[in-house]
Structure formats: C-alpha cells, structure tokens
Amino acid sequence: MSALNPVVTVYVPRDSTALALGADQVAADITEQARQRGVNIKLIRNGSRGMFWLEPLVEVATAEGRIAYGPVETEDVAGLFDADFLNGGQHRLALGLVEEIPYLKKQERLTFARVGITDPLSLEDYLAHEGYAGLRRALDMSSEAVVQEVLDSGLRGRGGAAFPTGIKWKTVAATQAAQKYIVCNADEGDSGTFSDRMVMEDDPFMLIEGMTIAALAVGASHGYIYVRSEYPHAIAALNHAIVSASNANYLGENILGSHSSFHLEVRKGAGAYICGEETALLESLEGKRGVVRAKPPLPAIEGLFGKPTVINNVISLASVPVILARGAAFYKNYGMGRSLGTLPMQLAGNIRHGGLVEKAFGVTLRELLIDFGGGTASGKPIRAVQVGGPLGPYLPPSLFDTKLDYEAMAAVGGMLGHGGIVVFDDSVDMAKQARYAMEFCASESCGKCTPCRIGSTRGVEVIDKIVAGEPRQAVVQIKLLRDLCDTMVNGSLCAMGSMTPLPVLSALDHFPEDFGDGALNQAA
Amino acid sequence: MQIEPSSHVPQAVPSDPSVDLNQVRIIIEEFKTLPGAMLPVLHAIQDALGYVPPSVVPLIADELNLSRAEVHGVISFYHHFRQQPAGRHIVQICRAEACQAVGADALAAHAKAALGCDFHGTSSDGQFTLEPVYCLGQCACGPNMQIDDDLHARVSNDKFNRVVRAKRGVQ
C-alpha cells in the first residue's frame, strides 16, 4: 500500500433494504479487492438514497462529485476495480453523478435532505450537514415561540390523521403537570411504507433532534420511541445514536448548557398492527395489551401514564428540525391548499423503480407511478393502486390524475395516510384483496369494539359467499356486505374498524367484475 | 357455607424443569423498575429462552404486581411472543399487500411445501419454524423474508431454497 496514493472514499449503504440485497457482502468484497490491489480506500456505510432498484448503490467520491454504480452484486466488484471505478471509470453499472439521476434530481428533499449522503451513525457527519441547527435556534427561543413556529409551518401529522402538529403541542404546553412526555409513534405497520424506517436507520439524529425540540416546546423531560419489533436495524441505529447524542450533551441533563433536560429511550413493540393507533400504542408502552382508548380524554391532556403527552409520527417529528433551522415560512412555501410542506411518498409493490420520493404536496399519482416509478415491474398495465396502507382504498387508473393533497384525495374517496403507494398489475384479483382486508382486520383488531371484532370476521364470510355464490345470491350478499361496511364505518371506535371498509368498498365500486355477475348487475 | 381454603389457591402451573427460573428472576429484576416494564421483561425472556414458557407467568405476575390473567393476556395479545419453543431458525415470510403484488402468496406456498409445515409450524427436523409477518419495511423489493436476523429481498423460490440450505449448513 503506497502512502502516496490518495485515499478514495467509497460509500456502500447500510439501509436494511440494501442489506437485504447483499450490501454487506459487497462492502466486504470492495474492502478485500482494495487490500489485494494495494489501493487505499475509506469505506463509509451511508444511508440509502431510496432508489431501491439500484441497491446496493455504490458511490465513489471524486473531484466532480459522488459517482454512482449500481445495482452492484458481489460478482461485479472485481470488474469495477478493473474499470478504475475509484476514479469514476466507465462501467456497465455506471450511473454518473448520483445527484443528477432524474429520480433523485426531481425530488424536493427537506426531511430527507441528508438521507443517503451521510453516515447515519456519525454525529460529526450530522453536525456537518446542518444537524442540530434547529435545536440550537430553539434553545434561543421561548417555548411559546417554538410552538408558534411549528404552527406557522402548517405541519400536519404525517402518520395518517393529518391533525395539525402545532395544535397538539400547544395543548400539551398549556396543560399543567409535573411530568410530560414526548412519544414517537414508530410503529410503521402499513404495507408499502418505509419512510419511518429510513429515517430511523439512515438519519436517526434527525428524529432525536425533532423530539428534543418538541420536549423544549412543551416542557417534557422524558421521551419514548416505540419501534415495531420487525425493525431491528432501526432499533439498533436509534440506540447507537441516542448514546452518541447523550455523550455530546445533545440529550440528558442541561442540554448544551441550557436549563432544559430530556431523556430518551427506545421501546420495542411486539408485532401488533393496532399499536400504530396512538392510544393503543400508549397502552402498550404502559405494559398492557394494545387496546384502544376512547377519546376524550385526548393524549395531549391524559396520555402516557395519565400525563400530558405529545404523540407524533416519525416523519412529523423528523420534519421539525428543518422547520426550526430554516423557519416556518421556508417550509410552508412548499405544498398546496392546506397541505403544506413535503411528504415523503413510497412507491412499492409491483413497480419498476420502487423507492422513496419526497415531493411537495400536489404531485399527481400519475407523475409518481409513471415518471418516477416507470410503471409496473412486470411490464403489465397497472390495474389498481392502494394508497395509504392496508386501510386505504384501491384506486383505478381513471383516478391517477388526482393530486396528492389531504383534501384532494379525500374528495375522490381516497386518503394519503402514511404516503405509501402499493402498485398492482392486471393479474390482481380484487375480490381476493377485499377479502384480505377483512381477514387482516379480523386478525389485527384489538377486540374492544364489536363492529371491528365481529364485523371483520363476518366480512370474510360474506365475501366468500359472493365469490362462490350464484349471481342471484351474490346481489343479496353484496347488499349485506355494504350494510356491514356501513356499520363498521359508523360504529367502530378507531380507524382499524372504521377504515377497513375503504379497501373493501373501493374494490367493489371500481372493480365490480371481480365479484361475479351479481356485482355487475348491481352496478348497472 | 364454608369454602375450603384450597379453592382460593390458584391452579398450579406445571413446573418445567427445562426452564431455568433463576435466570428468569434475574431478567425480571433487571427490568422491573422500568415504567411499563411488561414488554421489556417479556422481550428479554424470549430473547434468552427462545419463548415465554407458561411456568414463568406466575413469577412475572408476582414481581410486577399484576394478576396472572393480565400477564397471560399480554403474552397472547402480541404476535411476537411465543409460548412454546420454536425451531432453531425462525423463517418469516411477509404477507402484506406490497409483497402480495409481486408473488408473496406463491412464495408462502413454496415455503410451506419446502419446509413441510404450515404457518406457525416447525419442520420435522426441528430446524425451521415458519411464521407469517406483516411488513418488514422492504416494500419496494418484495417478496421479502427474514431468517433469524437476516433480511432477504426479491425472494424467488430458488433464492428461498438457497437461503434455507445455507442455514442448514449445506452449500
């Protein structure tokens, strides 16, 4: 190894999707090849840029910028060295400057500005990329001013319900109590969503900073991040980052010499979808079954252990640092109508270019599915997309020009939820998907209220009869199914029961041909 | 009417000599002062023993000052906790919609046939327990599976066979 050789920095992501596609082996192969060839490299395990069809995406730092190669498999590594990729050499897998890849270049990344660029576990790297600028500004402001900044930004909860984050904070701030809590709902259980996972794995300090700012704003001294057990890499990254932040006094007593103290810990869930519902999550954190609570009282007034609690989704809290660092006006300049700022959307399922797309509200489904996503992975036509998780409706291509904005989606019977978009090609059986929605609800219902607990089981049975039955019977059963859905929508205590009918009814309304002749007759 | 004192004694939990109750006591001791200690305690026990044996329920109930029914209620509510020992490796196949859109049902059928057991069952050689999972967060690259702590994306039947063979130690 020559001391005269400059050290070349090579990046191989540590994001779990990259790991699932072999990134660890690729990183080991690159290190080994460099050793054998006597080349001096510095290997950094960065986060993922979120272009998952290109993972493992290897980047090399050059004078022009970071050059990307991907997807790199273990058998490609020797060839990359032969092609002098350390100096940006040409190769079959070469993608040019990573920032110039259209998928990335067309995005508006505010929350995900650092993701994929930095080493997620390096506090120094975080600080070098505007990290903790928001907290520093918040420490110079009154807590009322911090709440006002979040209110002014227009930030609404990114977990699904879209409730204004600033109002939640204001309620907690105004409630007198000796102890208050900040709880991060990191139980991202919706199929087709992975933005929370990416934040936790690929930029964990951002979430920690957001929670710390929330604590300053409302006067909370303790926080919990409730992470689903299915995300072991996220849990490990957060625990690592919490130790680093505490050691550097960004957490703990008298943060950065101020009078504010905040202690943060990670709690692991145990595989219950319902714990993504905020009150069920609080029950779970208290050590009980994740059964939903009736509201009121609101968690902001009587939350965790009966104390005033801010409970926000990962992306909501992770959006706070940039709002504080750049100001509310900067953030609200993005978006449309009452949906301000950006939403990290996730393209999933049968899609050619699946991944994370952060855009201002107002982008259309078609832009996401075609311009970004490139259509289906199978090459067949898209038949349906499910937006907003397992409780979101299935939308047909005739609605693909809908703008993604909370109100515009609601106007077509849709929802944005957590920003997950799951694509199905024309081989999908929509009656089967409707049945699955009911089956999922039956399996995941907390059991507290009858419409959800019993209704979902009856729903599975009725759909089975529709599919198996003769046309005349199907008409009767479809009427029964609609009645049942009506009861679930209006009689359930929380979104689990009241929204399970959305995928069911949307399948019935938009794809009646999959439910046999009875449905067609009724539609006619 | 006089009630026999014995009718107040809770039904005894069959003792299980394979469970080291001292180890469990140490675990409970470590976590019991945490606010809402139940889930951390159960996770630590399952991490150590591979499952949460019925014989530890009274211990947990005593230490956390709860009824056995409450402890049992929590264990049985969450999918993650198991009350029987599992195979040496846990194979999880994602059944969520994003994976369904790219063939998760066919992969699940293949996994069941290849391992010779249904979901929640264990292969006859005791090597693999097959579990459904609802979303591993790899939705852009389905279908997905996880064996123990290793994630695998875009899993074909062949890839499934390779991964399982590698876990068995057969190359």
XYZ file of C-alpha atoms in Angstrom:
695
model
C 0.000 0.000 0.000
C 1.526 3.270 -1.044
C 1.337 6.309 1.178
C 1.410 8.429 -1.976
C -1.941 7.087 -3.149
C -4.733 9.444 -2.160
C -7.435 7.818 -0.065
C -10.606 7.349 -2.064
C -13.889 7.421 -0.181
C -16.347 4.709 -1.195
C -19.918 4.538 0.062
C -21.942 1.337 0.496
C -25.359 1.765 2.139
C -26.257 0.167 5.460
C -30.007 0.664 4.982
C -31.786 -2.634 5.571
C -33.176 -2.893 2.036
C -29.620 -2.574 0.754
C -28.609 -5.238 3.285
C -31.446 -7.484 2.103
C -29.979 -7.164 -1.395
C -26.459 -8.082 -0.318
C -24.789 -4.776 0.643
C -22.721 -6.280 3.474
C -21.089 -8.785 1.142
C -20.442 -6.091 -1.474
C -18.812 -3.887 1.164
C -16.630 -6.788 2.308
C -15.669 -7.595 -1.312
C -14.700 -3.981 -2.018
C -12.525 -3.872 1.101
C -10.866 -7.165 0.138
C -10.253 -6.164 -3.501
C -8.733 -2.863 -2.367
C -6.432 -4.725 0.010
C -5.355 -7.179 -2.673
C -4.679 -4.389 -5.156
C -2.892 -2.188 -2.613
C -5.360 0.665 -3.018
C -6.144 2.951 -0.152
C -9.876 3.367 0.351
C -12.082 4.676 3.105
C -15.340 2.758 3.161
C -18.328 4.588 4.609
C -21.631 2.886 5.269
C -24.080 5.623 4.318
C -27.859 5.581 4.318
C -29.840 4.768 1.199
C -30.813 7.361 -1.388
C -34.078 5.485 -1.601
C -33.656 4.295 -5.208
C -34.111 0.691 -4.249
C -33.992 -0.854 -7.713
C -30.372 0.354 -7.808
C -29.373 -1.119 -4.438
C -26.722 -1.927 -3.465
C -25.792 1.504 -4.873
C -22.070 2.080 -4.505
C -20.803 5.666 -4.654
C -17.268 6.961 -5.112
C -16.218 10.457 -4.079
C -14.451 12.217 -6.966
C -13.430 15.821 -7.638
C -16.629 16.246 -9.709
C -18.878 14.814 -7.006
C -20.147 11.418 -5.971
C -20.339 8.960 -8.864
C -22.784 6.073 -8.554
C -22.628 2.430 -9.632
C -25.490 0.039 -9.205
C -27.029 -2.325 -8.579
C -23.702 -3.864 -7.570
C -23.567 -7.572 -6.914
C -20.656 -9.400 -5.423
C -19.524 -10.746 -8.818
C -19.302 -7.185 -10.200
C -16.752 -5.933 -7.680
C -13.528 -7.110 -9.366
C -14.760 -5.697 -12.696
C -15.425 -2.330 -11.091
C -11.837 -2.187 -9.872
C -10.630 -3.248 -13.350
C -12.662 -0.383 -14.825
C -10.999 2.041 -12.376
C -14.284 2.973 -10.721
C -12.303 4.605 -7.911
C -11.557 7.372 -10.415
C -15.039 7.393 -11.891
C -14.169 4.928 -14.668
C -16.724 3.731 -17.196
C -18.531 0.511 -16.420
C -21.773 -1.221 -17.337
C -23.179 -0.261 -13.926
C -22.018 3.374 -14.011
C -24.825 5.876 -13.386
C -22.868 9.141 -13.391
C -23.215 11.749 -10.688
C -25.736 10.448 -8.185
C -27.333 13.854 -7.653
C -28.049 14.042 -11.396
C -30.070 10.824 -11.537
C -33.505 12.159 -12.567
C -35.379 10.170 -9.904
C -33.391 11.994 -7.236
C -32.936 15.307 -9.002
C -36.686 15.857 -9.471
C -37.373 15.485 -5.751
C -37.782 18.202 -3.148
C -35.985 16.739 -0.204
C -36.386 18.682 3.004
C -36.828 15.932 5.576
C -34.694 13.504 3.598
C -32.057 16.110 2.695
C -29.251 14.198 4.408
C -30.513 10.662 3.882
C -28.123 8.633 1.759
C -25.454 11.317 1.935
C -24.190 10.900 5.472
C -23.030 8.087 7.704
C -26.189 7.756 9.830
C -24.277 6.782 12.969
C -21.803 9.666 12.829
C -22.766 12.666 14.948
C -19.902 14.630 13.342
C -21.354 13.950 9.909
C -24.802 15.023 11.115
C -23.407 18.276 12.508
C -21.506 18.933 9.281
C -24.782 18.737 7.324
C -26.932 21.261 9.208
C -27.659 18.826 12.026
C -28.797 20.364 15.320
C -29.132 23.823 13.722
C -32.847 23.612 14.559
C -32.246 22.715 18.195
C -29.690 25.492 18.588
C -32.192 28.020 17.304
C -34.956 26.566 19.500
C -32.722 26.919 22.579
C -32.540 30.662 21.907
C -36.320 30.976 21.636
C -39.108 30.848 24.202
C -41.088 27.624 24.245
C -44.167 29.540 23.056
C -42.198 30.790 20.064
C -41.132 27.235 19.176
C -44.747 26.049 19.241
C -45.737 29.065 17.145
C -43.050 28.257 14.573
C -44.437 24.735 14.165
C -47.999 26.080 13.981
C -46.961 28.624 11.339
C -45.247 25.970 9.243
C -48.597 24.285 8.639
C -47.134 20.904 9.558
C -49.851 18.264 9.913
C -49.299 14.834 11.370
C -47.697 12.614 8.758
C -48.962 9.398 10.317
C -52.339 9.463 8.628
C -54.867 11.532 10.529
C -53.231 14.809 9.402
C -54.005 16.704 12.610
C -52.020 19.977 12.909
C -48.883 19.192 14.898
C -48.597 22.687 16.395
C -52.086 22.496 17.923
C -51.239 19.197 19.588
C -48.087 20.742 21.018
C -49.943 23.863 22.149
C -52.433 21.745 24.105
C -49.667 19.856 25.886
C -47.742 23.074 26.563
C -50.835 24.656 28.102
C -51.632 21.681 30.354
C -50.101 21.943 33.803
C -48.370 18.801 35.071
C -45.240 17.840 36.949
C -44.360 15.307 34.254
C -44.990 15.382 30.496
C -43.893 13.010 27.779
C -42.899 13.023 24.127
C -43.794 9.748 22.422
C -42.729 8.918 18.912
C -45.086 6.538 17.148
C -42.581 4.474 15.162
C -44.935 1.537 14.696
C -44.911 1.956 10.921
C -47.017 -1.086 10.125
C -48.649 -0.062 6.855
C -47.733 -2.216 3.912
C -45.940 -0.150 1.287
C -44.426 2.277 3.766
C -40.811 2.516 4.767
C -40.119 6.239 5.244
C -40.057 5.947 9.040
C -37.721 3.003 8.800
C -35.415 5.013 6.541
C -35.372 7.987 8.906
C -34.524 5.762 11.858
C -31.880 3.745 10.038
C -30.475 6.415 7.751
C -30.704 9.661 9.757
C -31.587 8.805 13.372
C -30.206 12.046 14.852
C -32.856 13.978 12.922
C -35.629 12.173 14.801
C -33.828 12.623 18.099
C -33.402 16.343 17.377
C -37.079 16.701 16.460
C -38.154 15.036 19.705
C -35.779 17.203 21.719
C -37.254 20.348 20.162
C -40.740 19.045 20.976
C -39.632 18.499 24.568
C -38.365 22.088 24.832
C -41.594 23.388 23.322
C -43.962 21.676 25.752
C -41.774 21.214 28.826
C -41.345 17.434 28.690
C -38.387 15.747 30.330
C -38.763 12.195 29.070
C -39.433 10.616 25.705
C -40.031 7.201 24.217
C -39.618 5.958 20.683
C -41.951 2.977 20.259
C -40.470 0.988 17.368
C -42.011 -2.138 15.895
C -40.117 -5.363 16.551
C -39.961 -6.025 12.793
C -37.361 -3.213 12.520
C -34.272 -4.496 14.381
C -31.879 -2.372 12.300
C -33.828 0.786 13.137
C -33.774 -0.070 16.842
C -30.011 -0.635 16.747
C -29.342 2.618 14.862
C -31.505 4.653 17.261
C -29.896 3.163 20.357
C -26.467 3.911 18.919
C -27.423 7.486 18.069
C -29.018 8.103 21.488
C -25.745 7.116 23.195
C -23.735 9.438 20.918
C -26.159 12.330 21.379
C -26.151 11.832 25.166
C -22.355 11.706 25.322
C -22.177 15.011 23.449
C -24.862 16.569 25.713
C -27.490 16.867 22.974
C -29.603 14.688 25.285
C -29.666 14.333 29.057
C -29.345 16.978 31.757
C -28.946 20.657 30.840
C -28.741 20.158 27.097
C -25.883 22.223 25.629
C -25.603 24.166 28.867
C -29.263 25.194 28.909
C -31.799 24.702 31.689
C -33.624 22.044 29.656
C -33.205 18.321 30.191
C -34.546 15.494 28.070
C -34.070 11.758 28.404
C -34.945 9.456 25.549
C -35.324 5.702 25.254
C -36.371 3.174 22.644
C -39.130 0.679 23.401
C -39.697 -2.350 21.208
C -43.192 -3.329 20.118
C -44.269 -6.927 19.740
C -45.956 -7.380 16.404
C -49.397 -5.823 16.805
C -50.614 -3.606 13.957
C -53.150 -1.880 16.204
C -50.331 -0.376 18.269
C -49.876 2.117 15.433
C -53.120 3.663 16.712
C -51.946 6.276 19.191
C -53.992 5.285 22.227
C -53.296 1.562 21.716
C -49.614 2.461 21.497
C -49.796 4.264 24.830
C -51.460 1.221 26.425
C -48.688 -0.951 25.007
C -45.989 1.379 26.352
C -47.655 1.088 29.743
C -47.168 -2.666 29.561
C -50.703 -3.689 28.672
C -52.469 -5.232 25.723
C -52.640 -2.699 22.893
C -56.344 -1.978 23.259
C -57.558 1.405 22.011
C -58.823 4.008 24.452
C -61.951 6.014 23.901
C -61.231 9.702 23.333
C -61.632 12.049 25.164
C -59.529 12.463 27.147
C -57.013 13.359 24.471
C -53.470 12.048 24.961
C -52.374 15.693 24.981
C -54.184 16.022 28.304
C -54.123 12.474 29.698
C -51.639 10.425 27.744
C -48.845 8.112 28.803
C -49.234 7.092 32.468
C -52.059 9.618 32.620
C -49.753 12.564 31.914
C -49.909 15.168 29.117
C -48.222 13.599 26.107
C -47.179 14.705 22.656
C -47.558 11.656 20.447
C -46.385 12.172 16.881
C -45.343 10.040 13.967
C -41.665 9.696 12.955
C -41.940 11.898 9.865
C -43.842 14.622 11.759
C -41.082 14.836 14.367
C -38.343 14.473 11.766
C -39.801 17.453 9.859
C -39.332 19.727 12.866
C -35.534 20.278 12.709
C -35.663 21.766 9.208
C -38.657 23.943 10.157
C -36.730 25.368 13.104
C -33.461 25.635 11.190
C -34.901 27.338 8.101
C -38.030 28.926 9.545
C -41.750 28.272 9.137
C -42.020 30.435 6.015
C -39.431 28.357 4.187
C -41.323 25.152 4.915
C -44.859 26.340 4.171
C -43.692 27.648 0.829
C -43.936 24.042 -0.372
C -47.243 22.313 -0.931
C -50.772 23.363 -1.850
C -54.011 24.336 -0.132
C -53.970 23.199 3.455
C -51.344 20.533 2.781
C -48.097 22.382 3.295
C -44.504 21.285 3.100
C -43.417 17.994 1.633
C -44.478 14.399 2.002
C -42.049 11.522 1.627
C -44.003 9.105 -0.560
C -43.120 5.487 -1.028
C -43.503 3.558 -4.250
C -43.943 -0.123 -3.517
C -45.334 -3.399 -4.716
C -45.287 -4.164 -8.428
C -43.314 -1.112 -9.557
C -40.210 -0.878 -11.711
C -38.496 1.942 -9.843
C -39.649 1.440 -6.285
C -38.360 3.749 -3.622
C -38.750 6.948 -1.691
C -39.896 10.149 -3.381
C -40.091 13.310 -1.287
C -42.085 15.975 -3.099
C -44.176 18.957 -2.115
C -47.877 18.124 -1.754
C -49.686 18.458 -5.062
C -47.817 15.951 -7.204
C -50.205 13.615 -9.034
C -50.395 9.868 -8.659
C -49.616 9.523 -12.362
C -46.385 11.516 -12.030
C -45.335 9.258 -9.200
C -46.366 5.989 -10.826
C -45.104 6.712 -14.332
C -42.483 9.490 -14.240
C -40.829 8.263 -11.079
C -41.956 4.665 -10.829
C -41.683 3.738 -14.519
C -44.844 1.596 -14.414
C -45.026 -1.961 -13.172
C -42.052 -4.231 -12.617
C -43.863 -6.984 -14.516
C -44.325 -4.741 -17.559
C -48.080 -5.349 -17.496
C -50.581 -2.497 -17.172
C -51.273 -1.060 -13.717
C -54.753 -2.097 -12.653
C -55.006 -0.729 -9.123
C -53.008 1.155 -6.562
C -53.631 1.131 -2.864
C -52.704 4.451 -1.307
C -52.394 4.960 2.423
C -51.770 1.469 3.761
C -53.994 -1.570 4.289
C -56.902 0.649 5.350
C -56.606 2.787 2.225
C -58.852 2.324 -0.812
C -57.836 0.728 -4.101
C -57.825 3.356 -6.834
C -58.270 2.611 -10.565
C -56.257 4.309 -13.356
C -59.132 6.747 -14.006
C -58.175 8.497 -10.745
C -54.439 8.703 -11.367
C -54.584 12.443 -12.081
C -55.666 13.139 -8.520
C -53.253 15.445 -6.765
C -51.721 14.122 -3.611
C -53.039 16.540 -1.043
C -55.114 15.586 2.000
C -58.278 17.328 0.783
C -57.985 16.407 -2.911
C -57.534 12.738 -2.025
C -60.486 12.805 0.350
C -62.622 14.269 -2.438
C -62.199 11.084 -4.512
C -62.738 8.800 -1.515
C -59.032 8.292 -1.042
C -56.573 9.040 1.690
C -52.894 9.809 1.869
C -52.196 8.090 5.134
C -48.547 7.484 5.597
C -47.710 8.128 1.942
C -47.384 4.501 0.896
C -48.404 3.624 -2.666
C -48.730 -0.078 -3.496
C -48.997 -0.948 -7.170
C -50.794 -3.986 -8.616
C -50.713 -5.110 -12.238
C -53.638 -6.611 -14.148
C -53.150 -10.064 -12.641
C -54.618 -8.879 -9.342
C -57.904 -10.365 -8.139
C -59.719 -7.525 -6.397
C -62.224 -9.768 -4.618
C -59.264 -11.541 -3.072
C -57.774 -8.197 -1.986
C -61.100 -7.164 -0.453
C -61.275 -10.457 1.427
C -57.706 -9.952 2.627
C -58.608 -6.521 4.039
C -61.352 -8.106 6.169
C -59.120 -11.023 7.149
C -56.381 -8.607 8.205
C -58.825 -6.639 10.344
C -60.085 -9.843 11.961
C -56.533 -10.825 12.809
C -55.362 -7.406 13.992
C -58.454 -5.986 15.701
C -57.768 -5.172 19.334
C -61.186 -6.632 20.106
C -62.541 -3.737 22.127
C -65.492 -2.875 19.901
C -67.944 -5.236 18.224
C -68.171 -3.774 14.687
C -64.449 -4.275 14.184
C -64.031 -7.546 16.074
C -67.078 -9.393 14.759
C -67.758 -7.376 11.630
C -64.443 -8.243 10.060
C -64.964 -11.990 10.574
C -68.463 -11.753 9.078
C -66.968 -9.698 6.252
C -64.660 -12.550 5.269
C -67.604 -14.965 5.253
C -69.814 -12.699 3.163
C -67.094 -12.096 0.565
C -66.552 -15.855 0.364
C -70.263 -16.282 -0.365
C -70.186 -13.563 -3.026
C -67.293 -15.178 -4.835
C -68.680 -18.721 -4.544
C -72.332 -17.918 -4.927
C -74.632 -17.901 -7.913
C -75.450 -14.466 -9.348
C -78.806 -14.036 -7.661
C -77.386 -14.799 -4.252
C -74.427 -12.511 -4.893
C -76.726 -9.499 -5.216
C -78.163 -10.185 -1.766
C -74.739 -10.807 -0.263
C -73.294 -7.643 -1.766
C -76.097 -5.638 -0.193
C -75.288 -7.341 3.094
C -71.590 -6.536 2.688
C -72.366 -2.858 2.107
C -74.584 -2.840 5.198
C -71.862 -4.456 7.236
C -69.309 -1.912 5.995
C -71.686 0.880 6.945
C -71.903 -0.498 10.488
C -68.132 -0.793 10.721
C -67.559 2.755 9.416
C -70.051 4.318 11.802
C -69.807 2.060 14.822
C -66.119 1.382 15.310
C -64.094 3.062 17.999
C -60.966 3.713 15.919
C -59.616 3.727 12.375
C -58.974 -0.040 12.306
C -62.659 -0.917 12.129
C -63.922 2.295 10.591
C -61.500 2.265 7.677
C -61.230 -1.426 6.801
C -64.365 -0.916 4.645
C -62.410 1.534 2.436
C -60.365 -1.101 0.576
C -63.406 -3.408 0.507
C -65.907 -0.903 -0.882
C -63.404 0.626 -3.309
C -62.713 -2.825 -4.751
C -66.443 -3.385 -5.087
C -67.088 0.046 -6.614
C -64.169 0.261 -9.027
C -63.673 -3.403 -9.928
C -67.157 -4.995 -9.799
C -66.241 -7.533 -12.495
C -64.056 -9.389 -9.981
C -67.043 -10.080 -7.727
C -69.020 -12.124 -10.224
C -72.123 -11.255 -12.199
C -74.058 -10.165 -9.158
C -71.870 -7.178 -8.612
C -72.020 -6.231 -12.283
C -75.804 -6.443 -12.194
C -75.980 -4.226 -9.200
C -73.524 -1.727 -10.603
C -75.628 -1.486 -13.779
C -71.424 -22.382 53.624
C -67.785 -22.774 54.362
C -65.457 -22.561 51.450
C -62.466 -24.797 51.555
C -59.305 -22.664 51.713
C -57.788 -24.730 48.947
C -60.318 -23.373 46.438
C -58.633 -19.952 46.753
C -55.271 -21.265 45.727
C -54.668 -20.512 42.061
C -54.282 -23.538 39.910
C -50.688 -24.626 39.872
C -48.733 -24.067 36.680
C -46.989 -27.292 35.721
C -43.336 -26.867 36.511
C -40.953 -27.249 33.608
C -37.512 -28.492 34.646
C -36.013 -27.320 31.350
C -36.673 -23.679 32.285
C -34.048 -22.034 34.474
C -36.272 -19.945 36.733
C -33.283 -18.289 38.385
C -32.222 -16.872 35.045
C -35.767 -15.569 34.574
C -35.727 -13.991 38.055
C -32.516 -12.141 37.207
C -34.078 -10.833 33.986
C -37.214 -9.634 35.733
C -35.114 -7.997 38.433
C -33.176 -6.078 35.788
C -36.226 -4.576 34.078
C -38.998 -4.461 36.660
C -38.387 -0.890 37.804
C -38.886 0.497 34.290
C -42.210 2.286 33.882
C -44.396 -0.093 31.848
C -41.912 -2.926 32.358
C -44.014 -5.765 30.952
C -42.912 -5.693 27.303
C -39.202 -5.193 28.071
C -39.412 -8.131 30.519
C -41.152 -10.395 28.008
C -38.723 -9.460 25.223
C -35.746 -10.203 27.443
C -37.163 -13.570 28.483
C -37.949 -14.579 24.905
C -34.520 -13.384 23.745
C -32.884 -15.538 26.421
C -35.050 -18.677 26.257
C -36.470 -18.508 22.750
C -40.033 -18.352 24.109
C -42.041 -17.291 27.146
C -42.781 -20.542 28.997
C -46.113 -20.768 30.875
C -44.157 -21.563 34.038
C -42.727 -18.020 34.186
C -46.135 -16.318 34.181
C -46.631 -16.512 37.979
C -43.132 -15.135 38.523
C -43.770 -12.133 36.288
C -47.188 -11.564 37.869
C -45.699 -11.559 41.385
C -42.799 -9.280 40.535
C -44.828 -6.732 38.545
C -47.734 -6.888 40.987
C -50.234 -7.979 38.353
C -52.619 -10.898 38.044
C -51.613 -13.965 36.058
C -54.542 -13.258 33.769
C -53.107 -9.843 32.932
C -49.697 -11.307 32.141
C -51.187 -14.103 30.061
C -53.412 -11.557 28.324
C -50.407 -9.532 27.236
C -48.378 -12.529 26.073
C -51.221 -13.877 23.971
C -52.172 -10.477 22.534
C -48.886 -9.825 20.742
C -47.882 -11.904 17.710
C -44.203 -11.675 18.587
C -44.382 -13.685 21.808
C -44.487 -17.463 21.620
C -45.473 -19.838 24.405
C -43.766 -22.927 23.004
C -40.171 -23.416 21.902
C -39.563 -22.795 18.206
C -37.235 -24.461 15.730
C -33.574 -23.470 15.586
C -34.278 -20.823 12.945
C -37.299 -18.587 12.536
C -38.368 -18.068 8.911
C -40.700 -15.132 8.403
C -42.490 -14.566 5.112
C -44.143 -11.202 4.515
C -47.841 -11.464 3.702
C -48.617 -7.755 3.295
C -50.140 -6.191 0.184
C -46.903 -4.816 -1.313
C -45.373 -8.282 -1.233
C -48.644 -9.858 -2.423
C -48.421 -7.656 -5.512
C -45.209 -9.417 -6.509
C -45.972 -13.010 -5.620
C -45.814 -13.378 -1.833
C -48.675 -15.905 -1.813
C -46.794 -18.203 -4.172
C -43.644 -17.818 -2.089
C -45.580 -18.684 1.080
C -46.968 -21.799 -0.609
C -43.472 -22.795 -1.702
C -42.083 -22.220 1.797
C -44.802 -24.389 3.342
C -44.119 -27.193 0.878
C -40.339 -26.927 1.191
C -40.372 -26.961 4.988
C -43.242 -29.415 5.235
C -45.207 -27.295 7.704
C -47.862 -24.619 7.783
C -47.507 -21.113 9.235
C -46.722 -21.298 12.981
C -45.457 -24.850 12.450
C -41.955 -26.298 12.657
C -40.220 -28.516 10.105
C -39.996 -32.157 11.186
C -36.229 -31.917 11.735
C -36.820 -29.093 14.228
C -34.679 -26.697 12.177
C -37.183 -24.140 10.942
C -40.308 -22.521 12.331
C -42.355 -20.779 9.662
C -44.120 -17.553 10.594
C -46.132 -15.018 8.636
C -45.068 -11.424 9.175
C -46.917 -8.291 8.296
C -44.393 -5.996 6.640
C -40.633 -5.952 7.050
C -40.412 -2.445 5.570
C -38.721 -3.581 2.335
C -41.844 -2.960 0.249
C -40.072 -1.673 -2.864
C -38.246 -5.005 -3.308
C -40.690 -7.791 -2.487
C -41.393 -10.518 -1.874
C -39.450 -10.445 1.365
C -38.426 -12.887 4.023
C -36.320 -12.858 7.134
C -34.440 -15.794 8.618
C -33.414 -15.075 12.197
C -31.902 -11.593 11.810
C -31.094 -11.784 8.095
C -33.320 -9.984 5.626
C -33.744 -11.122 2.043
C -35.450 -9.108 -0.691
C -36.878 -10.165 -4.088
C -37.076 -13.764 -2.922
C -37.716 -16.315 -5.659
C -38.323 -19.981 -4.893
C -34.706 -20.690 -5.829
C -33.429 -17.948 -3.553
C -35.588 -19.313 -0.731
C -34.050 -22.771 -1.226
C -30.513 -21.356 -1.285
C -31.010 -19.327 1.879
C -32.559 -22.263 3.736
C -29.801 -24.625 2.548
C -27.164 -22.157 3.738
C -28.790 -22.022 7.184
C -28.730 -25.802 7.297
C -25.008 -25.603 6.636
C -25.293 -27.246 3.203
C -23.693 -25.182 0.482
